[in-house]
Coordinates of C-alpha atoms in Angstrom, one line a residue:
X1 CA -36.2 3.9 36.9
X2 CA -36.3 1.0 34.5
X3 CA -32.6 1.4 33.8
X4 CA -31.8 1.3 37.5
X5 CA -33.6 -1.9 38.0
X6 CA -32.2 -3.7 34.9
X7 CA -29.6 -5.5 37.1
X8 CA -31.5 -6.9 40.2
X9 CA -29.9 -6.8 43.7
X10 CA -27.6 -8.0 45.0
X11 CA -26.1 -8.8 41.6
X12 CA -26.4 -5.1 40.5
X13 CA -24.3 -3.9 43.4
X14 CA -21.7 -6.6 42.9
X15 CA -21.4 -5.7 39.2
X16 CA -21.1 -2.0 40.0
X17 CA -18.4 -2.7 42.6
X18 CA -16.4 -4.9 40.2
X19 CA -16.6 -2.2 37.4
X20 CA -15.6 0.5 39.8
X21 CA -12.7 -1.4 41.1
X22 CA -11.7 -2.2 37.5
X23 CA -11.7 1.5 36.7
X24 CA -9.4 2.1 39.7
X25 CA -7.1 -0.7 38.6
X26 CA -7.0 0.8 35.1
X27 CA -6.0 4.2 36.5
X28 CA -3.2 2.6 38.4
X29 CA -2.0 0.7 35.4
X30 CA -2.0 3.9 33.3
X31 CA 0.1 5.6 36.0
X32 CA 2.6 2.7 36.0
X33 CA 2.8 2.8 32.2
X34 CA 3.6 6.5 32.3
X35 CA 6.3 5.8 34.8
X36 CA 7.6 3.0 32.6
X37 CA 7.8 5.4 29.6
X38 CA 9.6 8.0 31.7
X39 CA 12.2 5.4 32.7
X40 CA 12.7 4.3 29.1
X41 CA 13.1 8.0 28.2
X42 CA 15.8 8.2 30.9
X43 CA 17.6 5.3 29.3
X44 CA 17.7 7.3 26.0
X45 CA 18.9 10.4 27.8
X46 CA 21.6 8.4 29.7
X47 CA 22.9 7.0 26.4
X48 CA 22.9 10.5 24.9
X49 CA 24.9 11.7 27.9
X50 CA 27.5 8.9 27.3
X51 CA 27.9 9.9 23.7
X52 CA 28.3 13.6 24.6
X53 CA 30.8 12.9 27.4
X54 CA 32.9 10.7 25.2
X55 CA 32.3 12.8 22.0
X56 CA 30.9 9.8 20.2
X57 CA 29.1 10.5 16.9
X58 CA 27.8 8.5 14.0
X59 CA 28.5 4.7 14.2
X60 CA 30.2 5.0 17.6
X61 CA 27.1 6.7 19.1
X62 CA 24.8 4.2 17.5
X63 CA 26.7 1.4 19.3
X64 CA 26.1 3.1 22.6
X65 CA 22.4 3.2 22.0
X66 CA 22.3 -0.4 20.8
X67 CA 24.2 -1.5 24.0
X68 CA 21.6 0.4 26.1
X69 CA 18.8 -1.3 24.2
X70 CA 20.4 -4.7 25.0
X71 CA 20.4 -3.8 28.7
X72 CA 16.6 -3.0 28.5
X73 CA 16.0 -6.1 26.4
X74 CA 17.6 -8.4 28.9
X75 CA 15.8 -6.7 31.8
X76 CA 12.3 -6.9 30.2
X77 CA 12.8 -10.2 28.4
X78 CA 12.3 -8.8 24.9
X79 CA 14.5 -8.5 21.8
X80 CA 16.9 -5.6 21.7
X81 CA 15.4 -4.3 18.5
X82 CA 12.0 -4.2 20.2
X83 CA 13.6 -2.5 23.2
X84 CA 15.2 0.1 20.9
X85 CA 11.9 1.0 19.3
X86 CA 10.2 1.2 22.7
X87 CA 12.9 3.5 24.0
X88 CA 12.6 5.9 21.1
X89 CA 8.8 6.0 21.2
X90 CA 8.9 6.6 25.0
X91 CA 11.4 9.4 24.6
X92 CA 9.3 11.1 21.9
X93 CA 6.2 10.8 24.2
X94 CA 7.9 12.3 27.2
X95 CA 9.8 15.1 25.5
X96 CA 7.8 16.0 22.4
X97 CA 4.3 15.3 23.7
X98 CA 4.6 16.0 27.4
X99 CA 0.9 16.9 27.8
X100 CA -0.1 13.4 26.5
X101 CA 2.4 11.8 28.9
X102 CA 0.9 13.9 31.8
X103 CA -2.6 12.8 30.9
X104 CA -1.5 9.2 30.9
X105 CA 0.2 9.6 34.3
X106 CA -3.1 11.1 35.6
X107 CA -5.1 8.1 34.3
X108 CA -7.2 10.2 31.9
X109 CA -6.0 8.3 28.8
X110 CA -4.5 4.9 28.0
X111 CA -1.2 4.0 26.4
X112 CA -3.1 3.5 23.1
X113 CA -4.5 7.0 23.3
X114 CA -1.1 8.5 24.1
X115 CA 0.5 6.5 21.2
X116 CA -2.1 7.8 18.9
X117 CA -1.4 11.4 19.8
X118 CA 2.4 10.9 19.6
X119 CA 2.4 8.9 16.3
X120 CA 0.3 11.4 14.5
X121 CA 2.2 14.4 15.9
X122 CA 5.6 13.3 14.7
X123 CA 5.0 15.0 11.4
X124 CA 5.1 18.4 13.2
X125 CA 8.6 19.7 13.2
X126 CA 8.1 23.1 14.9
X127 CA 8.1 22.8 18.7
X128 CA 5.5 25.5 19.4
X129 CA 3.2 24.1 16.8
X130 CA 3.6 20.6 18.2
X131 CA 2.8 21.8 21.7
X132 CA -0.4 23.5 20.4
X133 CA -1.3 20.3 18.5
X134 CA -0.7 18.2 21.6
X135 CA -3.0 20.3 23.8
X136 CA -5.8 20.0 21.2
X137 CA -5.2 16.3 20.6
X138 CA -5.2 15.4 24.3
X139 CA -8.6 17.0 24.7
X140 CA -9.9 14.8 21.9
X141 CA -8.1 11.6 23.1
X142 CA -9.5 12.0 26.7
X143 CA -13.1 12.0 25.3
X144 CA -12.8 9.3 22.6
X145 CA -11.8 5.7 22.1
X146 CA -8.2 5.0 20.9
X147 CA -9.2 4.2 17.3
X148 CA -11.3 7.4 17.0
X149 CA -8.6 9.4 18.7
X150 CA -6.0 8.1 16.2
X151 CA -8.1 9.1 13.2
X152 CA -8.9 12.5 14.6
X153 CA -5.2 13.1 15.6
X154 CA -4.0 12.4 12.1
X155 CA -6.4 15.0 10.7
X156 CA -5.6 17.5 13.4
X157 CA -1.8 17.1 12.9
X158 CA -2.1 18.1 9.2
X159 CA -3.3 21.5 10.4
X160 CA -0.1 22.0 12.4
X161 CA 2.4 20.1 10.2
X162 CA 3.8 23.1 8.3
X163 CA 4.7 20.8 5.3
X164 CA 2.4 19.4 2.7
X165 CA 1.6 15.7 2.5
X166 CA 3.2 15.6 -0.9
X167 CA 6.5 16.9 0.6
X168 CA 6.4 14.3 3.4
X169 CA 5.4 11.5 1.0
X170 CA 8.6 12.1 -1.0
X171 CA 10.6 11.5 2.2
X172 CA 8.4 8.6 3.4
X173 CA 9.0 6.8 0.1
X174 CA 12.6 6.2 1.2
X175 CA 11.2 3.9 3.9
X176 CA 9.4 1.6 1.5
X177 CA 10.1 -2.1 2.4
X178 CA 8.7 -5.6 2.5
X179 CA 8.8 -8.0 5.5
X180 CA 7.2 -11.2 6.8
X181 CA 5.3 -11.7 10.1
X182 CA 5.0 -15.4 11.1
X183 CA 1.5 -16.6 12.0
X184 CA 0.3 -19.9 13.5
X185 CA -0.5 -23.2 11.6
X186 CA 2.0 -22.8 8.8
X187 CA 0.8 -19.4 7.6
X188 CA 2.5 -15.9 7.6
X189 CA 1.7 -12.3 6.6
X190 CA 3.6 -10.6 3.9
X191 CA 3.7 -6.8 4.5
X192 CA 4.7 -4.1 2.0
X193 CA 5.1 -0.4 2.6
X194 CA 4.7 1.3 -0.8
X195 CA 3.1 4.4 -2.4
X196 CA -0.5 4.5 -1.4
X197 CA -1.7 5.0 -4.9
X198 CA 0.3 2.1 -6.2
X199 CA -0.9 -0.1 -3.3
X200 CA -4.5 0.7 -4.1
X201 CA -3.9 0.0 -7.8
X202 CA -2.2 -3.3 -7.0
X203 CA -5.1 -4.4 -4.8
X204 CA -7.6 -3.3 -7.4
X205 CA -5.9 -5.3 -10.1
X206 CA -5.7 -8.4 -7.9
X207 CA -9.4 -8.0 -7.1
X208 CA -10.5 -7.7 -10.7
X209 CA -8.5 -10.7 -11.9
X210 CA -9.4 -12.7 -8.9
X211 CA -13.1 -11.9 -9.4
X212 CA -12.9 -13.3 -12.9
X213 CA -11.1 -16.5 -11.6
X214 CA -13.8 -17.0 -8.9
X215 CA -16.5 -16.7 -11.5
X216 CA -14.7 -19.2 -13.7
X217 CA -14.4 -21.6 -10.7
X218 CA -18.1 -21.2 -10.0
X219 CA -19.1 -21.8 -13.7
X220 CA -16.8 -24.8 -13.9
X221 CA -18.2 -26.4 -10.8
X222 CA -21.8 -25.8 -11.9
X223 CA -21.0 -27.3 -15.3
X224 CA -19.4 -30.3 -13.8
X225 CA -22.3 -30.8 -11.4
X226 CA -24.8 -30.6 -14.2
X227 CA -22.9 -33.3 -16.2
X228 CA -22.2 -31.0 -19.1
X229 CA -18.5 -30.4 -18.2
X230 CA -15.5 -32.6 -18.4
X231 CA -13.6 -33.7 -15.4
X232 CA -10.4 -33.4 -17.4
X233 CA -10.6 -29.6 -17.1
X234 CA -9.2 -29.8 -13.6
X235 CA -11.9 -27.6 -12.0
X236 CA -11.6 -27.2 -8.3
X237 CA -14.0 -26.2 -5.6
X238 CA -14.9 -22.5 -5.8
X239 CA -12.8 -20.1 -3.7
X240 CA -13.7 -17.0 -1.9
X241 CA -12.5 -13.7 -3.4
X242 CA -9.9 -13.4 -0.6
X243 CA -8.5 -16.8 -1.3
X244 CA -8.3 -16.2 -5.1
X245 CA -6.7 -12.9 -4.5
X246 CA -4.1 -14.4 -2.2
X247 CA -3.3 -17.2 -4.7
X248 CA -2.9 -14.8 -7.6
X249 CA -0.7 -12.5 -5.5
X250 CA 1.6 -15.4 -4.6
X251 CA 1.7 -16.8 -8.2
X252 CA 2.5 -13.5 -9.8
X253 CA 5.4 -12.7 -7.4
X254 CA 6.9 -16.2 -7.6
X255 CA 6.4 -16.9 -11.3
X256 CA 6.1 -13.5 -13.0
X257 CA 2.9 -14.6 -14.8
X258 CA -0.1 -16.7 -13.7
X259 CA 1.3 -20.2 -14.1
X260 CA -0.4 -23.1 -15.9
X261 CA -1.2 -24.5 -12.5
X262 CA -3.1 -21.2 -11.6
X263 CA -5.0 -21.2 -14.9
X264 CA -5.9 -24.9 -14.7
X265 CA -6.4 -25.5 -11.0
X266 CA -6.3 -22.2 -9.2
X267 CA -3.2 -23.1 -7.3
X268 CA 0.4 -21.9 -7.0
X269 CA 3.3 -24.0 -8.4
X270 CA 6.2 -22.7 -6.3
X271 CA 8.4 -23.9 -9.2
X272 CA 10.9 -21.0 -8.6
X273 CA 11.6 -21.6 -4.9
X274 CA 15.2 -22.5 -4.2
X275 CA 14.8 -24.8 -1.1
X276 CA 17.5 -26.0 1.3
X277 CA 16.5 -29.2 3.0
X278 CA 17.8 -30.7 6.2
X279 CA 16.9 -34.3 7.0
X280 CA 17.0 -35.0 10.8
X281 CA 18.2 -38.5 11.6
X282 CA 18.7 -40.0 15.1
X283 CA 22.2 -41.3 15.3
X284 CA 21.0 -44.8 16.2
X285 CA 19.4 -45.1 12.8
X286 CA 22.8 -44.7 11.2
X287 CA 24.3 -47.7 13.0
X288 CA 22.5 -50.1 10.7
X289 CA 22.0 -48.8 7.2
X290 CA 19.7 -51.6 6.4
X291 CA 17.4 -50.7 9.3
X292 CA 14.0 -49.4 8.4
X293 CA 13.7 -45.6 8.7
X294 CA 12.5 -44.3 12.0
X295 CA 10.2 -41.4 12.7
X296 CA 11.9 -38.2 13.6
X297 CA 12.3 -37.6 17.3
X298 CA 9.5 -35.6 18.9
X299 CA 10.8 -32.4 20.5
X300 CA 10.2 -31.5 24.1
X301 CA 7.7 -28.7 24.5
X302 CA 8.9 -25.7 26.6
X303 CA 7.1 -25.4 29.8
X304 CA 6.8 -29.0 30.6
X305 CA 3.8 -30.0 28.5
X306 CA 4.4 -32.9 26.1
X307 CA 3.1 -33.7 22.6
X308 CA 1.1 -36.8 22.1
X309 CA 3.2 -40.0 22.0
X310 CA 3.9 -41.4 18.5
X311 CA 3.6 -38.0 16.7
X312 CA 6.6 -37.3 14.5
X313 CA 8.3 -33.9 14.8
X314 CA 7.0 -31.5 12.1
X315 CA 9.1 -30.1 9.3
X316 CA 10.5 -26.7 10.1
X317 CA 11.0 -23.7 7.8
X318 CA 14.1 -21.7 8.8
X319 CA 13.2 -18.4 10.3
X320 CA 9.5 -19.4 10.6
X321 CA 8.9 -22.7 12.4
X322 CA 6.7 -25.7 11.8
X323 CA 5.1 -26.2 8.4
X324 CA 2.9 -28.9 7.0
X325 CA 4.2 -32.1 5.5
X326 CA 2.8 -31.3 2.0
X327 CA 4.7 -28.0 1.9
X328 CA 7.9 -29.8 3.1
X329 CA 7.6 -32.4 0.3
X330 CA 7.1 -29.6 -2.2
X331 CA 10.3 -27.9 -1.0
X332 CA 12.2 -31.2 -0.9
X333 CA 11.3 -31.8 -4.5
X334 CA 12.6 -28.4 -5.5
X335 CA 15.9 -28.6 -3.6
X336 CA 19.2 -29.1 -5.3
X337 CA 20.5 -31.2 -2.4
X338 CA 19.7 -32.3 1.1
X339 CA 21.7 -31.9 4.3
X340 CA 21.6 -34.9 6.5
X341 CA 21.7 -33.8 10.2
X342 CA 22.7 -36.5 12.7
X343 CA 21.3 -35.9 16.2
X344 CA 22.1 -37.6 19.5
X345 CA 19.1 -39.7 20.6
X346 CA 19.6 -38.9 24.2
X347 CA 20.1 -35.1 24.1
X348 CA 19.0 -34.0 20.7
X349 CA 22.4 -32.3 20.1
X350 CA 23.6 -32.0 16.5
X351 CA 26.5 -34.4 16.0
X352 CA 27.3 -34.0 12.4
X353 CA 26.1 -32.7 9.0
X354 CA 27.1 -34.2 5.8
X355 CA 26.1 -34.3 2.1
X356 CA 26.6 -36.8 -0.6
X357 CA 28.7 -34.1 -2.4
X358 CA 30.6 -32.7 0.6
X359 CA 31.2 -28.9 0.6
X360 CA 31.2 -26.3 3.4
X361 CA 30.4 -29.0 6.0
X362 CA 31.2 -26.8 8.9
X363 CA 29.0 -24.0 7.7
X364 CA 26.1 -26.4 7.2
X365 CA 26.6 -27.8 10.7
X366 CA 26.4 -24.4 12.3
X367 CA 23.3 -23.5 10.3
X368 CA 21.7 -26.7 11.3
X369 CA 22.6 -26.2 15.0
X370 CA 21.9 -22.5 15.4
X371 CA 18.9 -22.1 13.1
X372 CA 19.1 -18.3 13.6
X373 CA 21.3 -15.5 15.1
X374 CA 22.3 -16.6 18.6
X375 CA 21.7 -13.2 20.3
X376 CA 18.7 -13.5 22.7
X377 CA 15.5 -12.7 20.9
X378 CA 17.0 -12.4 17.4
X379 CA 15.4 -14.4 14.5
X380 CA 17.6 -13.5 11.6
X381 CA 18.2 -16.7 9.6
X382 CA 21.7 -18.1 9.0
X383 CA 21.7 -17.4 5.3
X384 CA 21.4 -13.7 6.0
X385 CA 23.8 -13.7 8.9
X386 CA 27.6 -14.0 9.7
X387 CA 29.5 -17.0 11.1
X388 CA 31.4 -15.4 13.9
X389 CA 34.4 -16.7 16.0
X390 CA 33.3 -16.5 19.6
X391 CA 37.0 -16.0 20.6
X392 CA 38.5 -13.8 18.0
X393 CA 40.5 -15.8 15.3
X394 CA 43.0 -13.0 15.2
X395 CA 43.8 -13.8 18.9
X396 CA 44.1 -17.6 18.3
X397 CA 40.5 -18.6 18.4
X398 CA 39.9 -22.0 16.7
X399 CA 37.8 -22.4 13.6
X400 CA 35.7 -25.1 15.2
X401 CA 32.1 -25.8 16.2
X402 CA 32.8 -24.9 19.8
X403 CA 34.1 -21.5 18.8
X404 CA 31.8 -20.5 15.9
X405 CA 28.2 -19.3 16.0
X406 CA 25.7 -17.6 13.7
X407 CA 25.3 -13.9 14.5
X408 CA 23.5 -11.3 12.4
X409 CA 25.5 -8.3 11.4
X410 CA 23.9 -6.1 14.0
X411 CA 24.8 -8.4 16.9
X412 CA 28.1 -9.4 15.4
X413 CA 29.1 -5.7 15.5
X414 CA 27.7 -5.2 19.1
X415 CA 29.6 -8.2 20.3
X416 CA 32.9 -6.7 19.2
X417 CA 32.3 -3.0 19.8
X418 CA 29.5 -2.4 22.4
X419 CA 30.8 -4.1 25.5
X420 CA 28.8 -7.3 25.0
X421 CA 30.5 -10.5 26.1
X422 CA 29.9 -13.9 24.6
X423 CA 31.0 -17.3 26.0
X424 CA 30.3 -20.5 24.1
X425 CA 30.2 -23.9 25.8
X426 CA 30.9 -27.3 24.4
X427 CA 27.2 -28.1 24.1
X428 CA 26.7 -25.0 21.9
X429 CA 25.0 -22.9 24.7
X430 CA 26.1 -19.3 24.8
X431 CA 26.3 -17.1 27.8
X432 CA 25.7 -13.4 27.1
X433 CA 26.7 -10.6 29.4
X434 CA 25.8 -7.0 28.8
X435 CA 28.1 -4.0 29.5
X436 CA 26.3 -3.5 32.8
X437 CA 26.6 -7.2 33.8
X438 CA 23.1 -8.6 33.0
X439 CA 23.3 -12.2 32.0
X440 CA 21.3 -14.6 29.7
X441 CA 22.1 -18.1 28.6
X442 CA 21.0 -18.9 25.0
X443 CA 20.6 -22.6 24.2
X444 CA 21.1 -23.9 20.6
X445 CA 17.7 -23.8 19.0
X446 CA 18.4 -27.3 17.6
X447 CA 18.6 -28.7 21.1
X448 CA 15.1 -27.6 21.7
X449 CA 13.8 -28.6 18.3
X450 CA 15.3 -32.1 18.1
X451 CA 15.4 -33.1 21.8
X452 CA 13.5 -36.4 22.5
X453 CA 10.6 -36.9 24.8
X454 CA 11.7 -38.0 28.3
X455 CA 10.2 -41.5 28.7
X456 CA 9.4 -40.6 32.3
X457 CA 7.2 -37.8 31.2
X458 CA 4.9 -40.1 29.2
X459 CA 2.9 -42.4 31.4
X460 CA 5.6 -42.0 34.1
X461 CA 3.1 -41.3 36.8
X462 CA 1.1 -44.4 35.9
X463 CA 4.2 -46.5 35.9
X464 CA 5.2 -45.1 39.3
X465 CA 1.7 -45.9 40.7
X466 CA 1.9 -49.4 39.2
X467 CA 5.3 -50.0 40.8
X468 CA 4.1 -48.8 44.2
X469 CA 1.1 -51.0 44.0
X470 CA 3.2 -54.0 43.1
X471 CA 5.5 -53.3 46.0

């Protein structure tokens, strides 16, 4: 009786109605997600059918699937690599774990539940065993939260796997890799997939050394505070264990051994970073070499919002984005040379790239203009990509800025062999057309990064009101 009266009327009835409607909406969304997965699986099946009809295998078949992924990427507004992964996961769910897909369609489990069942069950090679696993895993998933279902599904899958974890680990070791995920505010995550025992040992070693450093930081700070220590020792404010562990991890990878800076100050020197620096200069500043340096142009923010007037554009790390001025100065000091990038004051377009010791001017221009692979959604940086002739050089295409663009190897190959068409315009914009006719225009990233603020967008409304009043 007390539980029933916890929410007084009429608020209790309103809350109950909202939650009931929310549950109904969730069931509808789950059904739509199941339909989406089914359609994505059909994309995979259609691509397979093309390969079978045209007897394509190996590399030729791979290009068919990449082209299909590009179609999905254009349609959903996502990168083609993301589309490719989504297609494969959806096909697995619909064909290998049909009971989980059916439960999703009926609204009894969410996409997260279904993914947990499918991800864990991929270790099961035998179709009959996989079907039995799926039935058992679905019963668990329908009664548990996604995280609990994922843990239970992994344990359950081991009973049906047919192969030991040691056998699978030997194969999984071939997928070891390291990659970076950009975060906000000048930070990023560095991920590594390695042997679990080694990963645990690495973390343990970092922890033990970092704990000693944190203790040394604390003792040094206490000694300095009591007046018994010397300020010349370079003691810094104590760090958390996580901070010390991150500093040590970075220093060991960059320098091989904890550097003098680490031992003295608990920081990272970065002395082995090979930086490439681009200095962005409005072309008007080049008209008078004696003129005082001007602040870099503030870029227009996509979506119409504008940054605060007077703020200089931040430094940018290629392949990541904005970084702090202190990190930019560190990299500039480490660089062997700087590229000077002249940009049009009115449009932000790159006009020229030069260097006091000229070499590969055209390549530097393209890297400054394009910033990354020009295929929609791709972020591969120029130094890991190709410089491609938009119109094939073998057919008379000019080696010029209006016929060259940065393309990663994946999209370079797709452009030539997967029915993808590319047209470059004089301003560097690229029109992409998929094999089925879907279109996207890709603007030069530099035009977005270096474009000036439209004067009318800053205080324009006030000026207009003032003019009206004066009239």
